[in-house]
Coordinates of C-alpha atoms in Angstrom, one line a residue:
Chain L
M106 CA -12.6 7.0 -8.0
R107 CA -13.2 3.2 -7.8
E108 CA -10.2 1.1 -6.8
R109 CA -10.2 -0.6 -10.2
D110 CA -10.0 2.7 -11.9
V111 CA -7.1 3.8 -9.7
I112 CA -5.3 0.5 -10.5
D113 CA -5.9 1.0 -14.2
L114 CA -4.6 4.6 -14.0
I115 CA -1.4 3.7 -12.1
S116 CA -0.9 0.6 -14.4
S117 CA -1.0 2.8 -17.5
I118 CA 1.5 5.3 -16.1
V119 CA 4.1 2.9 -14.7
G120 CA 3.5 0.2 -17.3
I121 CA 2.0 -2.8 -15.3
S122 CA 0.5 -5.4 -17.6
Q123 CA 0.1 -8.4 -15.4
H124 CA -2.9 -8.6 -13.1
D125 CA -2.8 -11.7 -10.9
D126 CA -2.8 -12.2 -7.2
C127 CA 1.0 -12.0 -7.2
V128 CA 3.8 -10.5 -9.3
L129 CA 5.8 -13.2 -11.0
F130 CA 9.6 -13.2 -11.4
D131 CA 11.2 -15.5 -13.8
N132 CA 13.6 -17.9 -12.1
G133 CA 14.6 -20.7 -14.5
E134 CA 12.1 -23.5 -14.3
E135 CA 10.1 -21.6 -11.6
Y136 CA 8.4 -18.4 -10.8
I137 CA 9.1 -16.5 -7.7
T138 CA 5.7 -15.0 -6.6
V139 CA 5.6 -11.8 -4.6
C140 CA 2.5 -10.0 -3.3
C141 CA 1.8 -7.2 -0.9
D142 CA -1.4 -6.5 1.0
M143 CA -1.8 -3.4 3.1
L144 CA -4.5 -3.5 5.8
T145 CA -5.7 -0.8 8.2
E146 CA -7.6 -0.7 11.4
R147 CA -10.7 1.2 10.2
T148 CA -11.2 -0.8 7.0
D149 CA -10.0 -4.3 7.9
F150 CA -9.8 -4.7 11.7
P151 CA -13.3 -4.1 13.3
R152 CA -13.3 -2.8 16.8
G153 CA -13.2 -5.7 19.2
M154 CA -10.8 -7.9 17.3
T155 CA -8.0 -9.1 19.5
P156 CA -4.4 -8.2 18.6
Y157 CA -3.8 -11.9 18.1
Q158 CA -6.6 -12.0 15.5
I159 CA -5.3 -8.9 13.8
G160 CA -1.8 -10.4 13.5
W161 CA -3.3 -13.7 12.2
M162 CA -5.6 -12.0 9.7
S163 CA -2.8 -9.7 8.3
I164 CA -0.6 -12.7 7.4
A165 CA -3.5 -14.9 6.2
V166 CA -4.5 -12.3 3.6
G167 CA -1.0 -12.3 2.1
L168 CA -0.7 -16.1 2.1
S169 CA -4.0 -16.4 0.4
D170 CA -2.6 -14.6 -2.6
I171 CA 0.3 -17.0 -2.7
A172 CA -2.1 -19.9 -2.5
A173 CA -4.1 -18.5 -5.4
M174 CA -1.0 -18.9 -7.6
G175 CA -0.4 -22.5 -6.4
A176 CA 3.0 -21.4 -4.9
K177 CA 4.8 -22.8 -1.9
P178 CA 5.3 -20.0 0.6
M179 CA 9.0 -19.1 1.2
G180 CA 8.5 -16.5 3.9
V181 CA 6.7 -13.3 4.9
L182 CA 7.8 -9.8 5.5
W183 CA 5.6 -7.8 7.9
A184 CA 5.6 -4.0 8.0
L185 CA 3.8 -2.6 11.1
H186 CA 2.8 0.9 11.9
L187 CA 1.6 1.3 15.5
P188 CA -0.1 4.2 17.3
K189 CA 2.1 5.9 19.8
G190 CA 1.7 4.3 23.2
T191 CA 0.8 0.8 22.0
S192 CA 1.5 -1.5 24.9
Q193 CA 4.1 -4.2 24.9
S194 CA 1.4 -6.9 25.4
F195 CA -0.6 -5.7 22.4
I196 CA 2.5 -5.9 20.2
S197 CA 3.4 -9.4 21.6
E198 CA -0.1 -10.7 20.8
L199 CA 0.0 -9.2 17.3
A200 CA 3.3 -10.9 16.7
R201 CA 2.1 -14.2 18.2
G202 CA -0.9 -14.2 15.9
A203 CA 1.2 -13.3 12.8
G204 CA 3.8 -16.0 13.7
E205 CA 1.3 -18.7 14.3
C206 CA -0.6 -18.0 11.0
A207 CA 2.6 -18.2 9.1
S208 CA 3.6 -21.3 10.9
Y209 CA 0.2 -22.9 10.2
A210 CA 0.9 -22.4 6.5
G211 CA 4.3 -23.9 6.8
T212 CA 6.3 -20.7 6.6
R213 CA 7.7 -17.9 8.8
V214 CA 7.9 -14.2 9.3
L215 CA 11.4 -13.3 8.3
G216 CA 11.7 -9.5 8.6
G217 CA 9.8 -6.3 8.1
D218 CA 9.6 -2.7 9.1
V219 CA 8.3 -0.8 12.2
G220 CA 7.0 2.7 12.5
V221 CA 4.5 5.0 14.2
Q222 CA 1.1 6.0 12.8
D223 CA -2.2 7.1 14.3
E224 CA -4.1 4.3 12.6
L225 CA -2.7 0.8 13.0
T226 CA -1.5 -0.2 9.6
V227 CA 0.0 -3.5 8.5
C228 CA 1.6 -4.4 5.1
T229 CA 2.3 -8.1 4.5
V230 CA 4.7 -9.2 1.8
S231 CA 4.4 -12.9 0.9
I232 CA 7.0 -14.6 -1.2
G233 CA 6.5 -18.0 -2.8
M234 CA 7.9 -20.3 -5.5
V235 CA 6.0 -22.3 -8.1
K236 CA 7.0 -24.4 -11.1
K237 CA 6.1 -22.5 -14.2
E238 CA 4.0 -25.3 -15.6
Y239 CA 1.9 -25.3 -12.4
C240 CA 1.6 -21.6 -11.9
A241 CA -2.1 -20.7 -11.8
K242 CA -3.3 -17.4 -13.3
R243 CA -6.6 -15.6 -13.7
G244 CA -6.5 -15.6 -17.5
G245 CA -6.4 -19.3 -18.3
A246 CA -10.0 -20.4 -18.1
K247 CA -11.4 -22.1 -21.3
V248 CA -14.9 -22.6 -22.5
G249 CA -16.2 -26.0 -21.3
D250 CA -14.2 -26.0 -18.1
L251 CA -15.9 -26.7 -14.8
V252 CA -15.8 -24.2 -11.9
G253 CA -14.7 -25.3 -8.4
I254 CA -14.4 -23.8 -5.0
T255 CA -12.7 -24.8 -1.8
G256 CA -14.5 -24.8 1.6
E257 CA -17.8 -23.1 2.3
L258 CA -19.3 -19.8 1.1
G259 CA -20.7 -16.9 3.0
V260 CA -19.2 -17.8 6.3
A261 CA -16.9 -14.8 6.7
P262 CA -19.3 -12.1 5.7
C263 CA -21.9 -13.7 7.9
G264 CA -19.5 -14.0 10.8
L265 CA -18.5 -10.4 10.4
R266 CA -22.1 -9.2 10.5
I267 CA -22.7 -11.1 13.6
F268 CA -19.5 -9.7 15.1
L269 CA -20.6 -6.1 14.3
T270 CA -24.3 -6.3 15.1
G271 CA -24.8 -9.3 17.3
A272 CA -26.6 -12.6 16.7
S273 CA -30.3 -13.2 16.6
E274 CA -31.6 -15.8 19.0
M275 CA -32.0 -18.4 16.2
C276 CA -28.5 -17.7 15.0
E277 CA -26.9 -17.8 18.5
R278 CA -25.6 -21.4 18.3
Y279 CA -23.7 -20.7 15.1
A280 CA -22.3 -17.4 16.1
N281 CA -19.0 -18.3 17.7
E282 CA -17.8 -20.5 14.9
M283 CA -18.8 -18.0 12.2
V284 CA -17.1 -15.1 13.9
S285 CA -14.0 -17.1 14.5
K286 CA -13.8 -18.0 10.8
A287 CA -14.3 -14.4 9.8
L288 CA -11.6 -13.1 12.0
M289 CA -9.1 -15.9 11.6
P290 CA -9.3 -17.0 8.0
I291 CA -7.4 -20.0 6.9
P292 CA -5.2 -19.4 3.8
R293 CA -5.7 -22.3 1.5
V294 CA -2.0 -22.8 0.8
F295 CA -1.9 -26.6 0.7
E296 CA -5.1 -26.8 -1.4
G297 CA -3.7 -24.1 -3.8
M298 CA -0.5 -26.1 -4.4
E299 CA -2.5 -29.2 -5.3
I300 CA -5.2 -27.5 -7.4
A301 CA -2.6 -25.5 -9.4
K302 CA -1.3 -28.8 -10.9
H303 CA -4.7 -29.4 -12.5
C304 CA -6.6 -26.1 -13.0
S305 CA -6.7 -23.7 -15.9
S306 CA -7.2 -20.6 -13.8
M307 CA -7.4 -19.6 -10.1
M308 CA -7.8 -16.7 -7.7
D309 CA -9.0 -16.2 -4.2
I310 CA -12.5 -14.8 -3.5
S311 CA -11.5 -12.4 -0.7
D312 CA -13.3 -9.6 -2.5
G313 CA -16.4 -11.7 -3.0
L314 CA -17.5 -14.7 -5.2
A315 CA -19.3 -12.7 -8.0
V316 CA -16.6 -10.1 -8.5
S317 CA -14.0 -12.9 -8.7
L318 CA -16.0 -14.8 -11.3
Y319 CA -16.2 -11.6 -13.4
E320 CA -12.4 -11.0 -13.0
I321 CA -11.5 -14.5 -14.2
G322 CA -14.1 -14.2 -17.0
R323 CA -12.7 -10.8 -18.2
R324 CA -9.0 -12.1 -18.1
S325 CA -9.9 -15.3 -19.8
G326 CA -12.5 -14.2 -22.3
V327 CA -15.2 -16.5 -21.0
G328 CA -18.6 -16.3 -19.2
F329 CA -19.9 -18.4 -16.3
E330 CA -23.0 -20.4 -15.6
I331 CA -23.4 -21.1 -11.9
D332 CA -25.6 -23.8 -10.4
R333 CA -27.6 -22.1 -7.8
D334 CA -28.3 -25.3 -5.8
K335 CA -24.7 -26.4 -5.7
L336 CA -23.3 -23.4 -3.8
P337 CA -21.8 -24.9 -0.6
V338 CA -23.5 -22.7 1.9
P339 CA -23.6 -24.1 5.4
E340 CA -26.7 -24.2 7.5
G341 CA -25.4 -21.5 9.9
V342 CA -25.3 -18.9 7.1
W343 CA -28.9 -19.8 6.0
V344 CA -30.1 -19.5 9.6
C345 CA -28.2 -16.3 10.4
M346 CA -28.6 -14.4 7.1
G347 CA -32.2 -15.5 6.2
E348 CA -33.3 -13.9 3.0
D349 CA -30.0 -12.1 2.7
T350 CA -28.2 -15.4 2.3
L351 CA -27.7 -15.4 -1.5
D352 CA -26.5 -11.8 -1.5
T353 CA -24.1 -12.6 1.3
V354 CA -22.7 -15.6 -0.6
L355 CA -22.4 -13.8 -4.0
Y356 CA -21.3 -10.3 -2.9
G357 CA -20.0 -10.5 0.6
A358 CA -16.2 -10.3 1.2
G359 CA -13.8 -12.1 3.4
D360 CA -14.1 -15.7 2.5
F361 CA -10.6 -16.7 1.7
E362 CA -11.5 -19.7 -0.5
L363 CA -10.0 -20.5 -3.8
L364 CA -12.1 -20.2 -7.0
F365 CA -10.7 -22.2 -10.0
T366 CA -11.6 -23.7 -13.4
A367 CA -10.4 -27.0 -14.8
S368 CA -11.4 -29.4 -17.5
E369 CA -13.8 -32.2 -16.5
D370 CA -11.0 -34.8 -16.2
E371 CA -8.8 -32.5 -14.2
M372 CA -11.7 -31.5 -11.9
S373 CA -12.4 -35.2 -11.2
E374 CA -8.7 -35.5 -10.2
I375 CA -8.9 -32.5 -7.9
S376 CA -12.2 -33.8 -6.4
S377 CA -10.6 -37.1 -5.6
L378 CA -7.8 -35.3 -3.6
L379 CA -9.5 -32.4 -1.9
D380 CA -12.8 -31.5 -0.4
I381 CA -14.0 -29.1 -3.1
T382 CA -17.4 -28.3 -4.7
V383 CA -18.1 -28.0 -8.4
I384 CA -20.5 -25.0 -8.7
G385 CA -20.9 -24.5 -12.4
R386 CA -19.1 -24.2 -15.8
T387 CA -17.6 -21.7 -18.2
I388 CA -19.6 -20.7 -21.2
E389 CA -19.0 -18.7 -24.4
G390 CA -19.4 -15.0 -24.2
E391 CA -19.2 -12.9 -21.1
G392 CA -21.0 -12.3 -17.8
V393 CA -22.1 -14.5 -15.0
V394 CA -25.5 -16.1 -14.8
F395 CA -27.3 -18.8 -12.7
D396 CA -28.4 -22.0 -14.4
T397 CA -31.9 -20.6 -13.7
G398 CA -31.1 -17.7 -16.1
E399 CA -30.9 -15.0 -13.5
K400 CA -27.9 -12.6 -13.9
I401 CA -25.3 -12.4 -11.1
E402 CA -24.0 -8.8 -10.8
D403 CA -20.4 -7.6 -11.1
K404 CA -20.1 -6.3 -7.5
G405 CA -18.3 -7.1 -4.3
W406 CA -15.8 -5.4 -2.0
E407 CA -14.0 -2.5 -3.6
A408 CA -12.4 0.5 -2.0
V409 CA -13.7 3.9 -3.2
I410 CA -11.1 6.6 -3.2
Chain K
M101 CA 8.8 1.9 23.3
R102 CA 11.7 2.6 21.0
E103 CA 11.6 1.2 17.5
R104 CA 14.6 -1.0 18.2
D105 CA 12.9 -2.5 21.3
V106 CA 9.7 -3.2 19.3
I107 CA 11.8 -5.0 16.6
D108 CA 13.6 -7.0 19.2
L109 CA 10.3 -8.0 20.8
I110 CA 8.7 -9.1 17.6
S111 CA 11.9 -10.8 16.5
S112 CA 12.0 -12.9 19.6
I113 CA 8.3 -13.9 19.2
V114 CA 8.3 -14.9 15.5
G115 CA 11.9 -16.0 15.5
I116 CA 13.7 -13.4 13.2
S117 CA 17.5 -13.8 13.5
Q118 CA 18.8 -11.9 10.5
H119 CA 19.0 -8.1 10.6
D120 CA 20.1 -6.6 7.4
D121 CA 18.5 -4.0 5.0
C122 CA 16.8 -6.9 3.2
V123 CA 15.6 -10.4 3.9
L124 CA 17.6 -13.0 2.0
F125 CA 16.2 -16.1 0.2
D126 CA 18.6 -18.8 -0.9
N127 CA 18.4 -19.4 -4.6
G128 CA 21.3 -21.6 -5.7
E129 CA 24.4 -19.4 -6.3
E130 CA 22.4 -16.2 -5.6
Y131 CA 20.3 -14.6 -2.9
I132 CA 17.0 -13.1 -3.7
T133 CA 16.8 -10.0 -1.5
V134 CA 13.4 -8.6 -0.4
C135 CA 12.7 -5.6 1.7
C136 CA 9.7 -3.5 2.6
D137 CA 9.5 0.1 3.8
M138 CA 6.3 1.7 4.9
L139 CA 6.0 5.5 4.8
T140 CA 3.3 7.8 5.9
E141 CA 2.4 11.4 5.2
R142 CA 2.9 12.8 8.7
T143 CA 6.3 11.2 9.4
D144 CA 7.8 11.0 5.9
F145 CA 6.2 13.4 3.5
P146 CA 6.3 17.0 4.9
R147 CA 3.5 19.3 3.9
G148 CA 4.4 21.0 0.6
M149 CA 6.0 18.0 -1.1
T150 CA 4.6 17.4 -4.5
P151 CA 2.9 14.1 -5.3
Y152 CA 5.7 13.5 -7.8
Q153 CA 8.3 13.9 -5.1
I154 CA 6.3 11.6 -2.7
G155 CA 6.1 8.9 -5.4
W156 CA 9.8 9.2 -6.1
M157 CA 10.8 9.2 -2.4
S158 CA 8.7 6.1 -1.7
I159 CA 10.5 4.1 -4.3
A160 CA 13.9 5.5 -3.5
V161 CA 13.7 4.4 0.1
G162 CA 13.1 0.8 -0.9
L163 CA 15.7 0.7 -3.6
S164 CA 18.3 2.1 -1.2
D165 CA 17.9 -1.1 0.9
I166 CA 18.5 -3.2 -2.2
A167 CA 21.6 -1.1 -3.0
A168 CA 22.9 -1.7 0.6
M169 CA 23.0 -5.5 -0.1
G170 CA 24.8 -5.0 -3.4
A171 CA 21.8 -6.5 -5.2
K172 CA 20.5 -5.8 -8.7
P173 CA 16.9 -4.6 -8.6
M174 CA 14.4 -7.0 -10.2
G175 CA 11.3 -5.0 -9.6
V176 CA 9.2 -3.1 -7.1
L177 CA 5.7 -3.6 -5.6
W178 CA 3.9 -0.5 -4.5
A179 CA 1.0 -0.6 -2.0
L180 CA -0.8 2.7 -1.8
H181 CA -3.5 3.9 0.6
L182 CA -5.1 7.2 -0.4
P183 CA -7.4 9.5 1.4
K184 CA -11.0 9.4 0.1
G185 CA -11.4 12.1 -2.6
T186 CA -7.7 12.1 -3.8
S187 CA -7.8 13.6 -7.3
Q188 CA -6.9 11.8 -10.4
S189 CA -4.1 14.2 -11.2
F190 CA -2.5 13.7 -7.7
I191 CA -2.5 9.9 -8.3
S192 CA -1.1 10.4 -11.8
E193 CA 1.8 12.5 -10.4
L194 CA 2.4 10.0 -7.6
A195 CA 2.7 7.2 -10.1
R196 CA 4.8 9.2 -12.4
G197 CA 7.3 9.9 -9.6
A198 CA 7.3 6.3 -8.5
G199 CA 7.8 5.0 -12.1
E200 CA 10.6 7.5 -12.9
C201 CA 12.6 6.7 -9.7
A202 CA 12.3 3.0 -10.5
S203 CA 13.3 3.6 -14.1
Y204 CA 16.3 5.7 -13.0
A205 CA 17.5 2.7 -11.0
G206 CA 17.1 0.4 -14.0
T207 CA 13.9 -1.3 -12.7
R208 CA 10.1 -1.1 -12.8
V209 CA 7.0 -1.0 -10.7
L210 CA 5.4 -4.4 -11.4
G211 CA 2.3 -4.5 -9.1
G212 CA 1.0 -3.6 -5.7
D213 CA -2.2 -2.9 -3.8
V214 CA -4.6 0.1 -3.5
G215 CA -6.8 1.1 -0.7
V216 CA -8.4 4.0 1.2
Q217 CA -7.0 5.5 4.4
D218 CA -7.2 9.0 6.0
E219 CA -3.5 9.3 6.0
L220 CA -1.6 8.8 2.8
T221 CA 0.4 5.6 3.3
V222 CA 2.8 3.9 1.0
C223 CA 4.6 0.5 1.3
T224 CA 7.3 -0.2 -1.1
V225 CA 8.5 -3.8 -1.6
S226 CA 11.8 -4.1 -3.4
I227 CA 13.1 -7.3 -4.9
G228 CA 16.7 -7.8 -6.0
M229 CA 19.2 -10.6 -6.8
V230 CA 22.8 -10.8 -5.8
K231 CA 25.5 -13.5 -6.1
K232 CA 26.1 -15.0 -2.7
E233 CA 29.8 -14.2 -2.7
Y234 CA 29.1 -10.5 -3.3
C235 CA 26.1 -10.1 -0.9
A236 CA 27.0 -7.3 1.5
K237 CA 25.8 -7.6 5.1
R238 CA 26.0 -5.5 8.3
G239 CA 28.0 -8.1 10.3
G240 CA 31.1 -8.5 8.2
A241 CA 33.4 -5.6 9.2
K242 CA 36.9 -6.7 10.4
V243 CA 39.3 -4.9 12.7
G244 CA 41.7 -2.9 10.4
D245 CA 39.2 -2.3 7.6
L246 CA 38.8 1.2 6.3
V247 CA 35.4 3.0 6.3
G248 CA 34.0 4.5 3.2
I249 CA 30.9 6.5 2.2
T250 CA 29.3 7.4 -1.1
G251 CA 28.3 11.0 -2.0
E252 CA 28.1 13.8 0.5
L253 CA 26.9 14.1 4.1
G254 CA 24.3 16.2 5.8
V255 CA 22.6 17.3 2.6
A256 CA 19.2 15.8 3.1
P257 CA 18.7 16.7 6.8
C258 CA 19.9 20.3 5.9
G259 CA 17.6 20.4 2.9
L260 CA 14.7 19.2 5.0
R261 CA 15.3 21.9 7.6
I262 CA 15.3 24.5 4.9
F263 CA 12.1 23.1 3.4
L264 CA 10.4 23.2 6.8
T265 CA 11.7 26.5 8.2
G266 CA 13.0 28.5 5.2
A267 CA 16.5 29.5 4.3
S268 CA 18.6 32.3 5.9
E269 CA 19.8 35.0 3.5
M270 CA 23.3 33.5 3.5
C271 CA 21.9 30.0 2.8
E272 CA 19.6 31.2 0.0
R273 CA 21.8 30.3 -2.9
Y274 CA 22.2 26.7 -1.7
A275 CA 18.5 26.2 -0.8
N276 CA 17.0 24.8 -4.0
E277 CA 19.6 22.2 -4.5
M278 CA 19.6 21.0 -0.9
V279 CA 15.8 20.8 -0.8
S280 CA 15.6 18.9 -4.0
K281 CA 18.2 16.4 -2.8
A282 CA 16.3 15.9 0.4
L283 CA 12.9 15.3 -1.3
M284 CA 14.2 13.3 -4.2
P285 CA 17.0 11.1 -2.9
I286 CA 19.0 9.0 -5.3
P287 CA 19.2 5.3 -4.4
R288 CA 22.8 4.3 -4.8
V289 CA 21.9 1.1 -6.7
F290 CA 24.8 1.1 -9.2
E291 CA 27.4 2.1 -6.6
G292 CA 26.1 -0.6 -4.3
M293 CA 26.5 -3.4 -6.9
E294 CA 30.1 -2.3 -7.4
I295 CA 31.0 -1.8 -3.8
A296 CA 29.6 -5.1 -2.8
K297 CA 32.2 -6.9 -4.8
H298 CA 34.9 -5.5 -2.5
C299 CA 33.5 -4.5 0.8
S300 CA 33.3 -6.5 4.1
S301 CA 30.1 -4.8 5.3
M302 CA 27.6 -2.3 4.1
M303 CA 24.3 -0.5 5.0
D304 CA 22.6 2.7 4.0
I305 CA 22.6 5.7 6.3
S306 CA 19.0 6.7 5.9
D307 CA 18.6 6.8 9.7
G308 CA 21.8 8.8 10.2
L309 CA 25.5 8.2 10.0
A310 CA 26.3 7.7 13.7
V311 CA 23.5 5.2 14.3
S312 CA 24.6 3.2 11.2
L313 CA 28.2 3.1 12.4
Y314 CA 26.9 1.7 15.7
E315 CA 24.7 -0.8 13.9
I316 CA 27.6 -2.2 11.8
G317 CA 29.8 -2.1 14.9
R318 CA 27.4 -4.1 17.0
R319 CA 26.7 -6.7 14.2
S320 CA 30.4 -7.1 13.4
G321 CA 31.9 -6.8 16.9
V322 CA 34.2 -3.8 16.0
G323 CA 34.5 -0.2 17.0
F324 CA 35.1 2.8 14.7
E325 CA 37.5 5.8 14.6
I326 CA 36.2 8.5 12.3
D327 CA 38.5 11.2 10.9
R328 CA 36.6 14.4 11.6
D329 CA 38.2 16.4 8.8
K330 CA 37.6 13.8 6.2
L331 CA 33.8 13.9 6.4
P332 CA 32.5 14.9 2.9
V333 CA 30.4 17.8 3.9
P334 CA 29.6 20.3 1.1
E335 CA 29.9 24.0 1.6
G336 CA 26.2 24.5 1.5
V337 CA 25.7 22.4 4.6
W338 CA 28.3 24.4 6.5
V339 CA 26.8 27.7 5.4
C340 CA 23.2 26.7 6.1
M341 CA 23.6 24.8 9.3
G342 CA 26.4 26.9 10.9
E343 CA 27.3 25.5 14.3
D344 CA 24.8 22.7 13.9
T345 CA 26.7 21.2 11.0
L346 CA 28.4 18.4 12.8
D347 CA 25.3 17.3 14.6
T348 CA 23.4 17.4 11.3
V349 CA 26.0 15.2 9.6
L350 CA 26.3 12.7 12.4
Y351 CA 22.7 12.5 13.7
G352 CA 20.5 13.8 10.9
A353 CA 18.5 11.4 8.8
G354 CA 17.6 11.2 5.1
D355 CA 20.9 10.9 3.4
F356 CA 20.6 7.8 1.3
E357 CA 24.3 7.2 1.0
L358 CA 26.0 3.9 1.5
L359 CA 28.3 3.3 4.4
F360 CA 30.8 0.4 4.0
T361 CA 34.0 -1.2 5.3
A362 CA 36.7 -2.8 3.2
S363 CA 40.4 -3.8 3.6
E364 CA 42.9 -1.2 2.5
D365 CA 43.5 -3.0 -0.9
E366 CA 39.8 -3.4 -1.6
M367 CA 39.1 0.2 -0.6
S368 CA 41.7 1.4 -3.2
E369 CA 40.0 -0.7 -5.8
I370 CA 36.6 0.9 -4.9
S371 CA 38.2 4.4 -4.9
S372 CA 39.6 3.9 -8.4
L373 CA 36.1 3.0 -9.7
L374 CA 33.7 5.3 -7.8
D375 CA 33.6 8.7 -6.2
I376 CA 33.7 7.7 -2.6
T377 CA 35.4 9.1 0.6
V378 CA 37.4 7.2 3.2
I379 CA 36.3 8.6 6.5
G380 CA 38.0 6.4 9.1
R381 CA 38.8 2.8 10.1
T382 CA 37.5 0.0 12.3
I383 CA 39.2 -0.6 15.7
E384 CA 39.1 -3.2 18.3
G385 CA 36.4 -2.9 21.0
E386 CA 33.1 -1.1 20.6
G387 CA 31.7 2.4 20.1
V388 CA 32.4 5.2 17.7
V389 CA 35.0 8.0 18.3
F390 CA 36.6 10.7 16.3
D391 CA 40.3 10.6 15.7
T392 CA 40.4 13.6 18.1
G393 CA 39.2 11.3 20.8
E394 CA 35.6 12.7 21.1
K395 CA 32.9 10.2 21.4
I396 CA 30.2 10.0 18.8
E397 CA 26.8 9.2 20.3
D398 CA 24.5 6.3 19.3
K399 CA 21.6 8.3 18.1
G400 CA 19.7 9.2 14.9
W401 CA 16.3 8.8 13.5
E402 CA 14.2 6.3 15.4
A403 CA 10.4 5.9 15.7
V404 CA 9.0 6.0 19.3
I405 CA 5.9 3.9 19.7

């Protein structure tokens, strides 16, 4: 079964109706946002990652979901299952990476759970708070909105490929930076809080850009037209990925950037405050196409169970 | 390393200072309580458990932590990693068990995460709310308090042993009930909310009675004297465990009862409202002894990493 089908099945049985990056709890004028992300060695931490990077990554993934709602992080819980015999120095480095990522985003690891398991497994619980009027959801995009993205695209999937298979000679000089960005993603917490005041919808693109556009489109009842030449793809990705560049940018996973929609006026406001790129607009109907007319497919990272 | 040492190491690196069943977030007159518990097939779900029971157990463990703070559950997040090829009916039964346990405790599964992993792994995040003045912690016991416990002792570890090794002829007629209680524990949410209004400290005894007494003692700076003959051990445990009964009651894990301390007056109040048993009193100094003078050891369930 595909991950999405499993989620639909469970949702229908236990009665889950909300599908955003976090679960929302009503708290007067605010929402408390809670999300959990479970990562495992074989799927999420490629061999060769340092324990510091694993710790950092495990927290970044959770805080990115908080960022996608526009919430201010209040703290993180960190459940950790370690293989028997894990060394003290490995655990220390894991904790140092986790603590420093939380600290980078202005928050802290406050508690968690510890156990033993053959495969290193980490579950991060992120708790945030956001004013109801600013809370960003996936289902709010309107026809005529512009589409924005933070940061650059394709960097993490490109960095991960270099990490796993090595860099070509031409790519060599970009390799270190790409790999580092792939293994230690920056959760866009501060950007998220600012964008949420202006946007009509938002989510992170950790599963890929295309699949995230389709998700916002489905939840909002709109389609997207993306300007092919506006995608903020850095030189390093072009050089290292060559003819695979566009596929990497659209369908590769691991970029923890924020994808959002906003009216023209609100988008100008966001542009004046943050370094973002407008990459297209919402359109009537459904589906995602380039301005050149080519169809973008509804695919990205998805677990298959 | 022992679980406790790993927790101390991580706490010292990331700066965790609070050690209760849940993490507390300040929210005006209330605390928001959040906890996470990660369970795995090999450690927590013995072969032969039905998926319904696994789903139930995974939620019960998390809600028991909420109960131990005296908080009202607001919802549960449920992260689920399944082995590739898990059937739709298995997933449905897991979800049904999870949903029904949450519903039993007056709450719901609101969201989560899904992924693929060789070993079935579940992380439950429980969110609750409690008035600050009623919030029960581990560190509040005072010398002269009485010690109370909900329910019966030794049932889950006894049931688990029967489930794993079968029942003796004498034990046969108790077996079904014991096993069912071990595999589908009842989180004491409603009792916890009531007890918290009167108690000076509380925690659940999921890791064992003895180790929980030591934990409250350490956090509160008191010792305990336990009345050996007052321990609420049902006939079935005596019959099935024979001469191992006392060890099972003190050091066995899996009973999700609430252990708490309260002044004599407050304990009378609790007794008049709920079916609880007073099993001893706090004393000056440290350590845990029987009224007969025998020492109770500081041991129970603990992961070794």
